[in-house]
Short mmCIF file of N, CA, C and O in Angstrom, two decimals:
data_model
loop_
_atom_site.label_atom_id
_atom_site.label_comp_id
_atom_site.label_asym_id
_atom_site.label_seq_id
_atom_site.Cartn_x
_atom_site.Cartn_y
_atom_site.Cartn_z
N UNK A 27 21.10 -11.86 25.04
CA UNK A 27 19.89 -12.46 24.52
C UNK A 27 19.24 -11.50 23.50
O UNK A 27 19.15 -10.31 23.78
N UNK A 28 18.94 -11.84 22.72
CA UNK A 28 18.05 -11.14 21.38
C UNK A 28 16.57 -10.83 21.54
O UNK A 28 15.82 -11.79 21.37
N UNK A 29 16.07 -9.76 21.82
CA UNK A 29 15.13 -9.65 21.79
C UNK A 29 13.90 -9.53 21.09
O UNK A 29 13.86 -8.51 20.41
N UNK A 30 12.92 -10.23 21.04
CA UNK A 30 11.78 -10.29 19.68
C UNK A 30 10.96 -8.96 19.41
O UNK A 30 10.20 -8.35 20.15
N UNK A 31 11.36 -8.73 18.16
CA UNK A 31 10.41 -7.49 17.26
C UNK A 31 8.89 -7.62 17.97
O UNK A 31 8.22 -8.54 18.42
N UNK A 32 8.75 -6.31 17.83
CA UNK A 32 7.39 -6.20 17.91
C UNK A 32 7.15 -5.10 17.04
O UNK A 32 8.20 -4.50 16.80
N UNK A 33 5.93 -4.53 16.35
CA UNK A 33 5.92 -3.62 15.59
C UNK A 33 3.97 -3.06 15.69
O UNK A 33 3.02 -3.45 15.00
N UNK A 34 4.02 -2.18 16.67
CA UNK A 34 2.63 -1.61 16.57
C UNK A 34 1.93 -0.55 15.12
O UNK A 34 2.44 0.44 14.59
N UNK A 35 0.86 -1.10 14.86
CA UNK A 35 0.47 0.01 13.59
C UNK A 35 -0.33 0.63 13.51
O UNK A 35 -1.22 -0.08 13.06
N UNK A 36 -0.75 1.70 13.66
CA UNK A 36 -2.17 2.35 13.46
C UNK A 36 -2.60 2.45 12.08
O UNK A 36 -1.78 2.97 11.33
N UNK A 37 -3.82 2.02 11.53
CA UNK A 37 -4.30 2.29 10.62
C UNK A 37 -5.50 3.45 10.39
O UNK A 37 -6.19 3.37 11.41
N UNK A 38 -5.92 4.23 9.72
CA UNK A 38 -7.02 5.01 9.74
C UNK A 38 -7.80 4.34 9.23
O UNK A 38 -7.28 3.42 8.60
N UNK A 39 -9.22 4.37 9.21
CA UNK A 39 -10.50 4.23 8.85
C UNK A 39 -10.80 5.45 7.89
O UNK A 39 -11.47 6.38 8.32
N UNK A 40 -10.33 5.45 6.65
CA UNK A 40 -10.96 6.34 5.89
C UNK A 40 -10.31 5.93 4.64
O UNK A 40 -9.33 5.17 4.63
N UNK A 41 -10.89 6.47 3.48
CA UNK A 41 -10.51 5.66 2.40
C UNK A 41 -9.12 6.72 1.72
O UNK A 41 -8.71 7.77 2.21
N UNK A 42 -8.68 6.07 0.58
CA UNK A 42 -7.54 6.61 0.47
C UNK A 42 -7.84 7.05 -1.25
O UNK A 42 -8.49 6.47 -2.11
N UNK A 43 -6.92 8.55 -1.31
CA UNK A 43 -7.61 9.37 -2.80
C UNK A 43 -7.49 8.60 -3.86
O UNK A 43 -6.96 7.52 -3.60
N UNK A 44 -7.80 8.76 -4.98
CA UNK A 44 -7.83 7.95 -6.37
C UNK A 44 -6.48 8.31 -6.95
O UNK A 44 -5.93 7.47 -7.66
N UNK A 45 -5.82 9.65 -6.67
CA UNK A 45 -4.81 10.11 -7.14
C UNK A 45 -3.76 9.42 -6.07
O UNK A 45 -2.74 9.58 -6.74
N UNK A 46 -3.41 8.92 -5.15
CA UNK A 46 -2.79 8.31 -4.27
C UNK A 46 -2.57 6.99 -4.53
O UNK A 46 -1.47 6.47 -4.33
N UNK A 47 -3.63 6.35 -5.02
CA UNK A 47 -3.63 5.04 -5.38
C UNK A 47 -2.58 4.77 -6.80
O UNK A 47 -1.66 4.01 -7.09
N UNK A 48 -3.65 6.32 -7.71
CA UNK A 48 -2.46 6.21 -9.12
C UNK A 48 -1.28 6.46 -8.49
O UNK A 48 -1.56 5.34 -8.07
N UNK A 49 -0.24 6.78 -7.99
CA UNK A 49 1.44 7.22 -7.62
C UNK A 49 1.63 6.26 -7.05
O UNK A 49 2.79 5.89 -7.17
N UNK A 50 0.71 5.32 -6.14
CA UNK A 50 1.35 3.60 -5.81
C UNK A 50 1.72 2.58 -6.51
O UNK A 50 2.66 1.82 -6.28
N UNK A 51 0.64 2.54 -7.77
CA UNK A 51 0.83 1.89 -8.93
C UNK A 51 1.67 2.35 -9.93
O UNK A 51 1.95 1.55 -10.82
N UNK A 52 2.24 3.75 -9.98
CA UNK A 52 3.19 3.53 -11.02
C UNK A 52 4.44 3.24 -10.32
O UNK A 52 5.30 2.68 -11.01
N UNK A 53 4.69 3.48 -9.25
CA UNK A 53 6.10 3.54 -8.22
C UNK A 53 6.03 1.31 -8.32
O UNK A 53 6.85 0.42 -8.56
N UNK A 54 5.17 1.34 -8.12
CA UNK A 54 5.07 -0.42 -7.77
C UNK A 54 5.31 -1.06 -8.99
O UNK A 54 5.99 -2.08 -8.95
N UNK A 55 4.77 -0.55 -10.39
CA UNK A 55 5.55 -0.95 -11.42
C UNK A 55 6.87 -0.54 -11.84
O UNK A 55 7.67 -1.34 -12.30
N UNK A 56 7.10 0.69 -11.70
CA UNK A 56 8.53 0.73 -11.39
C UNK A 56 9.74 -0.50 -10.72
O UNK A 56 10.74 -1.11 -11.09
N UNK A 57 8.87 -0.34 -9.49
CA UNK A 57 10.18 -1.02 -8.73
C UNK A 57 9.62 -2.41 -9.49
O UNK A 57 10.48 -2.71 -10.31
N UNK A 58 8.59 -3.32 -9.53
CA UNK A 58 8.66 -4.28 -10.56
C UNK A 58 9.09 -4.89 -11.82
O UNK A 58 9.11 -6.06 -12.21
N UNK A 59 9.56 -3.34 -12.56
CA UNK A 59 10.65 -3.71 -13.62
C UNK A 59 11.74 -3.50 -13.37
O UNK A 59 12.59 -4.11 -14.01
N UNK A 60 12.12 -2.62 -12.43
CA UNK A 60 13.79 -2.59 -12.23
C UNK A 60 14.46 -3.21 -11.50
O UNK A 60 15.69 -3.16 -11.44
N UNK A 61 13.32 -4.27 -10.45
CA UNK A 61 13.67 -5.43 -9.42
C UNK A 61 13.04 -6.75 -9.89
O UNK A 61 12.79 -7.53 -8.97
N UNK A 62 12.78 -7.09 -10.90
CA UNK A 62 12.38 -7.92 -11.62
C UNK A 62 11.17 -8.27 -10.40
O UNK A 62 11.65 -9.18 -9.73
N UNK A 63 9.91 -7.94 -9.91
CA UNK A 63 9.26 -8.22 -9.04
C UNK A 63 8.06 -8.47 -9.56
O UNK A 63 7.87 -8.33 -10.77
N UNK A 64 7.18 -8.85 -8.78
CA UNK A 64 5.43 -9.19 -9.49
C UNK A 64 4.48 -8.58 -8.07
O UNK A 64 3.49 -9.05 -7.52
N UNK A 65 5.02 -7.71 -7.89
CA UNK A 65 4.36 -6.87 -6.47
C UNK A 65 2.68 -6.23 -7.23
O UNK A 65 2.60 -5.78 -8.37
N UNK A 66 1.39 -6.37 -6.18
CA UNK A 66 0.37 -5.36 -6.98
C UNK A 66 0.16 -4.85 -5.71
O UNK A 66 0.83 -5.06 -4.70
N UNK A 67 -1.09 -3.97 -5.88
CA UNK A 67 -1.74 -3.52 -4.62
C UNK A 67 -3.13 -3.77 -5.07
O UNK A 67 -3.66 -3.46 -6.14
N UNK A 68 -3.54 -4.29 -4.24
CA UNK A 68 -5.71 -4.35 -4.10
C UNK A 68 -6.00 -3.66 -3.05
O UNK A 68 -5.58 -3.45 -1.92
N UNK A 69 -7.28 -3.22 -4.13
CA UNK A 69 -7.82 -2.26 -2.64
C UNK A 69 -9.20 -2.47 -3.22
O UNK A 69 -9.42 -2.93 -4.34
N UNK A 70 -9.92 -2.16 -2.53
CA UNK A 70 -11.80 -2.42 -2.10
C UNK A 70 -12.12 -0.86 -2.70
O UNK A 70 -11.80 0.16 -2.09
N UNK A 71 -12.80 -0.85 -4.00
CA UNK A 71 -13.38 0.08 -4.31
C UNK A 71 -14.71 0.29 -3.49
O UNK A 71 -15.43 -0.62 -3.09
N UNK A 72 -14.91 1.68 -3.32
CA UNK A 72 -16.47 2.41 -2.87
C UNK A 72 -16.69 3.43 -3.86
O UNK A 72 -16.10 3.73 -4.90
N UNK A 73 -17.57 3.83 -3.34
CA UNK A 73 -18.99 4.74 -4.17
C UNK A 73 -17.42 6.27 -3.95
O UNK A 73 -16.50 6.59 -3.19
N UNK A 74 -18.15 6.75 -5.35
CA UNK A 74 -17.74 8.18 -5.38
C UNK A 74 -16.40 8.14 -5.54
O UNK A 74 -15.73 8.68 -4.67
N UNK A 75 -15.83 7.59 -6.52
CA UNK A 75 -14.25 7.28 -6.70
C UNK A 75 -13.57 7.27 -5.22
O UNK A 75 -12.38 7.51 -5.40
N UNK A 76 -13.77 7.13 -4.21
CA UNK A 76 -12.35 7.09 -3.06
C UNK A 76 -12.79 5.38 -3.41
O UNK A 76 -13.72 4.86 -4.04
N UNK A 77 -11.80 4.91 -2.75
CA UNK A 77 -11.05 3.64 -2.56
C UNK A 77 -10.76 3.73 -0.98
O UNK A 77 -10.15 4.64 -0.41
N UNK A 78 -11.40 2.47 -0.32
CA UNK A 78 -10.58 1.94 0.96
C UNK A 78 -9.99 0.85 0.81
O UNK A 78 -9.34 0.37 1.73
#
């Protein structure tokens, strides 16, 4: 019998650097032109350049 996935995740509560965000977006356009893809990332800007 096959048993069903489960997949637990922890997330943090804290926002994530501005410089972190830039290396997601160029890696995500990357793989968007070399996998012909239309992938983005959104994220919820806050005060003081971090991003959550």
């Amino acid at each position: 019998m096959i048993e069903k996935r489960h997949t637990v995740r922890k997330y943090l509560d804290k926002p994530l650097d501005v410089d972190l965000i830039s290396l997601l977006n160029a890696r995500i356009e990357q793989n968007n032109e070399l996998y012909d893809l239309t992938l983005k990332l959104v994220v919820l800007r806050q005060e003081k350049g971090l991003i959550k």
